[in-house]
Amino acid sequence: MKEQEKNEIKRLSDQLDALNRKEPQLLESGDAQKLGALLKEKETLVTEIERLRNQRVEKLSAEAQKLQKMGFSREITKKEQANLGALKKSVRGLVVVHPMTALGREMGLKVMTGFARTAF
């Protein structure tokens, strides 16, 4: 789901960039009707991109709150990071969040952290 929003934001941003490149040409030609349509389309693209970004942030916030409500969380050690597959198999329902991902940045993490319902 997040990928769809991310892809849609990228597509709309590309369209907006294309319109921004067309704008100087229309200003030089002085075609007010085409320029007005271009500005109106730019405005709709900007509002849609902003809506999608807010929607994505809300979903990240909801996911972050869900993880914070889990019973236990702790830093994942370097030794555990080396064999993360074995750790995930041994701890049922473990969710690992890296600080460089969007979710990790949203949560303000500084280190790789594991979230689970029970202590591990």
PDB file of C-alpha atoms in Angstrom:
ATOM      1  CA  MET A   1       0.000   0.000   0.000  1.00  0.00           C
ATOM      2  CA  LYS A   2       2.791   2.399   0.893  1.00  0.00           C
ATOM      3  CA  GLU A   3       4.502   1.581  -2.379  1.00  0.00           C
ATOM      4  CA  GLN A   4       1.403   2.648  -4.331  1.00  0.00           C
ATOM      5  CA  GLU A   5       1.360   6.021  -2.596  1.00  0.00           C
ATOM      6  CA  LYS A   6       5.092   6.440  -3.080  1.00  0.00           C
ATOM      7  CA  ASN A   7       4.819   5.584  -6.778  1.00  0.00           C
ATOM      8  CA  GLU A   8       1.856   7.923  -7.230  1.00  0.00           C
ATOM      9  CA  ILE A   9       3.732  10.782  -5.541  1.00  0.00           C
ATOM     10  CA  LYS A  10       6.702  10.136  -7.841  1.00  0.00           C
ATOM     11  CA  ARG A  11       4.496  10.103 -10.953  1.00  0.00           C
ATOM     12  CA  LEU A  12       2.754  13.349  -9.997  1.00  0.00           C
ATOM     13  CA  SER A  13       6.065  15.001  -9.116  1.00  0.00           C
ATOM     14  CA  ASP A  14       7.408  14.077 -12.543  1.00  0.00           C
ATOM     15  CA  GLN A  15       4.345  15.628 -14.186  1.00  0.00           C
ATOM     16  CA  LEU A  16       4.776  18.767 -12.085  1.00  0.00           C
ATOM     17  CA  ASP A  17       8.428  18.970 -13.103  1.00  0.00           C
ATOM     18  CA  ALA A  18       7.461  18.689 -16.774  1.00  0.00           C
ATOM     19  CA  LEU A  19       4.945  21.520 -16.355  1.00  0.00           C
ATOM     20  CA  ASN A  20       7.563  23.664 -14.618  1.00  0.00           C
ATOM     21  CA  ARG A  21       9.824  23.221 -17.649  1.00  0.00           C
ATOM     22  CA  LYS A  22       7.034  24.261 -20.040  1.00  0.00           C
ATOM     23  CA  GLU A  23       6.167  27.422 -18.101  1.00  0.00           C
ATOM     24  CA  PRO A  24       9.064  29.659 -19.314  1.00  0.00           C
ATOM     25  CA  GLN A  25       8.272  28.831 -22.941  1.00  0.00           C
ATOM     26  CA  LEU A  26       4.638  29.847 -22.478  1.00  0.00           C
ATOM     27  CA  LEU A  27       5.679  33.041 -20.699  1.00  0.00           C
ATOM     28  CA  GLU A  28       7.862  33.985 -23.675  1.00  0.00           C
ATOM     29  CA  SER A  29       5.135  33.229 -26.200  1.00  0.00           C
ATOM     30  CA  GLY A  30       2.603  35.256 -24.199  1.00  0.00           C
ATOM     31  CA  ASP A  31      -0.267  32.782 -24.653  1.00  0.00           C
ATOM     32  CA  ALA A  32      -2.362  33.687 -21.607  1.00  0.00           C
ATOM     33  CA  GLN A  33      -4.981  30.973 -22.125  1.00  0.00           C
ATOM     34  CA  LYS A  34      -2.441  28.122 -22.200  1.00  0.00           C
ATOM     35  CA  LEU A  35      -0.512  29.694 -19.321  1.00  0.00           C
ATOM     36  CA  GLY A  36      -3.675  29.869 -17.208  1.00  0.00           C
ATOM     37  CA  ALA A  37      -4.455  26.223 -17.902  1.00  0.00           C
ATOM     38  CA  LEU A  38      -0.885  25.283 -17.035  1.00  0.00           C
ATOM     39  CA  LEU A  39      -0.985  27.152 -13.730  1.00  0.00           C
ATOM     40  CA  LYS A  40      -4.340  25.594 -12.842  1.00  0.00           C
ATOM     41  CA  GLU A  41      -2.995  22.106 -13.591  1.00  0.00           C
ATOM     42  CA  LYS A  42       0.134  22.829 -11.525  1.00  0.00           C
ATOM     43  CA  GLU A  43      -2.033  23.887  -8.599  1.00  0.00           C
ATOM     44  CA  THR A  44      -4.097  20.686  -8.735  1.00  0.00           C
ATOM     45  CA  LEU A  45      -0.927  18.560  -8.926  1.00  0.00           C
ATOM     46  CA  VAL A  46       0.595  20.336  -5.919  1.00  0.00           C
ATOM     47  CA  THR A  47      -2.542  19.827  -3.807  1.00  0.00           C
ATOM     48  CA  GLU A  48      -2.764  16.139  -4.790  1.00  0.00           C
ATOM     49  CA  ILE A  49       0.916  15.546  -3.962  1.00  0.00           C
ATOM     50  CA  GLU A  50       0.454  17.245  -0.589  1.00  0.00           C
ATOM     51  CA  ARG A  51      -2.637  15.126   0.140  1.00  0.00           C
ATOM     52  CA  LEU A  52      -0.783  11.904  -0.691  1.00  0.00           C
ATOM     53  CA  ARG A  53       2.205  12.899   1.440  1.00  0.00           C
ATOM     54  CA  ASN A  54      -0.049  13.650   4.412  1.00  0.00           C
ATOM     55  CA  GLN A  55      -1.842  10.337   3.922  1.00  0.00           C
ATOM     56  CA  ARG A  56       1.501   8.516   3.895  1.00  0.00           C
ATOM     57  CA  VAL A  57       2.636  10.287   7.082  1.00  0.00           C
ATOM     58  CA  GLU A  58      -0.630   9.389   8.824  1.00  0.00           C
ATOM     59  CA  LYS A  59      -0.163   5.717   7.942  1.00  0.00           C
ATOM     60  CA  LEU A  60       3.415   5.802   9.202  1.00  0.00           C
ATOM     61  CA  SER A  61       2.249   7.451  12.420  1.00  0.00           C
ATOM     62  CA  ALA A  62      -0.413   4.794  12.917  1.00  0.00           C
ATOM     63  CA  GLU A  63       2.125   2.031  12.329  1.00  0.00           C
ATOM     64  CA  ALA A  64       4.585   3.684  14.737  1.00  0.00           C
ATOM     65  CA  GLN A  65       1.912   3.924  17.433  1.00  0.00           C
ATOM     66  CA  LYS A  66       1.029   0.264  16.928  1.00  0.00           C
ATOM     67  CA  LEU A  67       4.678  -0.723  17.412  1.00  0.00           C
ATOM     68  CA  GLN A  68       5.028   1.488  20.501  1.00  0.00           C
ATOM     69  CA  LYS A  69       2.054  -0.304  22.081  1.00  0.00           C
ATOM     70  CA  MET A  70       3.815  -3.675  21.778  1.00  0.00           C
ATOM     71  CA  GLY A  71       4.879  -5.032  25.142  1.00  0.00           C
ATOM     72  CA  PHE A  72       8.637  -5.040  24.654  1.00  0.00           C
ATOM     73  CA  SER A  73      11.297  -3.273  22.645  1.00  0.00           C
ATOM     74  CA  ARG A  74      15.081  -3.193  22.757  1.00  0.00           C
ATOM     75  CA  GLU A  75      18.152  -2.445  20.666  1.00  0.00           C
ATOM     76  CA  ILE A  76      19.289  -5.228  18.327  1.00  0.00           C
ATOM     77  CA  THR A  77      22.961  -5.995  18.999  1.00  0.00           C
ATOM     78  CA  LYS A  78      25.552  -6.277  16.218  1.00  0.00           C
ATOM     79  CA  LYS A  79      25.776 -10.053  16.795  1.00  0.00           C
ATOM     80  CA  GLU A  80      21.988 -10.373  16.430  1.00  0.00           C
ATOM     81  CA  GLN A  81      22.031  -8.157  13.334  1.00  0.00           C
ATOM     82  CA  ALA A  82      24.537 -10.517  11.733  1.00  0.00           C
ATOM     83  CA  ASN A  83      22.080 -13.392  12.070  1.00  0.00           C
ATOM     84  CA  LEU A  84      18.755 -11.570  11.893  1.00  0.00           C
ATOM     85  CA  GLY A  85      16.965 -14.480  10.222  1.00  0.00           C
ATOM     86  CA  ALA A  86      17.639 -16.781  13.172  1.00  0.00           C
ATOM     87  CA  LEU A  87      16.507 -14.064  15.602  1.00  0.00           C
ATOM     88  CA  LYS A  88      13.234 -13.565  13.732  1.00  0.00           C
ATOM     89  CA  LYS A  89      12.617 -17.330  13.738  1.00  0.00           C
ATOM     90  CA  SER A  90      13.297 -17.609  17.473  1.00  0.00           C
ATOM     91  CA  VAL A  91      11.121 -14.644  18.506  1.00  0.00           C
ATOM     92  CA  ARG A  92       7.527 -14.925  17.394  1.00  0.00           C
ATOM     93  CA  GLY A  93       6.038 -11.685  16.031  1.00  0.00           C
ATOM     94  CA  LEU A  94       9.313  -9.736  16.076  1.00  0.00           C
ATOM     95  CA  VAL A  95       9.296  -6.503  14.075  1.00  0.00           C
ATOM     96  CA  VAL A  96      12.699  -4.947  13.397  1.00  0.00           C
ATOM     97  CA  VAL A  97      12.841  -1.239  12.513  1.00  0.00           C
ATOM     98  CA  HIS A  98      15.958   0.357  11.066  1.00  0.00           C
ATOM     99  CA  PRO A  99      16.546   4.041  11.896  1.00  0.00           C
ATOM    100  CA  MET A 100      17.144   4.976   8.243  1.00  0.00           C
ATOM    101  CA  THR A 101      13.727   3.795   7.037  1.00  0.00           C
ATOM    102  CA  ALA A 102      10.749   6.134   6.891  1.00  0.00           C
ATOM    103  CA  LEU A 103       9.191   4.387   9.891  1.00  0.00           C
ATOM    104  CA  GLY A 104      12.442   4.608  11.849  1.00  0.00           C
ATOM    105  CA  ARG A 105      12.763   8.321  11.145  1.00  0.00           C
ATOM    106  CA  GLU A 106       9.113   8.829  12.121  1.00  0.00           C
ATOM    107  CA  MET A 107       9.736   7.076  15.438  1.00  0.00           C
ATOM    108  CA  GLY A 108      12.981   8.982  16.037  1.00  0.00           C
ATOM    109  CA  LEU A 109      15.119   5.854  16.393  1.00  0.00           C
ATOM    110  CA  LYS A 110      18.910   6.110  16.652  1.00  0.00           C
ATOM    111  CA  VAL A 111      19.690   2.359  16.520  1.00  0.00           C
ATOM    112  CA  MET A 112      18.130  -0.744  14.971  1.00  0.00           C
ATOM    113  CA  THR A 113      15.329  -1.712  17.330  1.00  0.00           C
ATOM    114  CA  GLY A 114      13.206  -4.820  17.725  1.00  0.00           C
ATOM    115  CA  PHE A 115       9.581  -4.757  18.865  1.00  0.00           C
ATOM    116  CA  ALA A 116       7.755  -7.828  20.165  1.00  0.00           C
ATOM    117  CA  ARG A 117       4.892  -8.748  22.466  1.00  0.00           C
ATOM    118  CA  THR A 118       7.205 -10.672  24.841  1.00  0.00           C
ATOM    119  CA  ALA A 119      10.759 -10.108  26.045  1.00  0.00           C
ATOM    120  CA  PHE A 120      13.536 -11.468  23.851  1.00  0.00           C
TER     121      PHE A 120
END
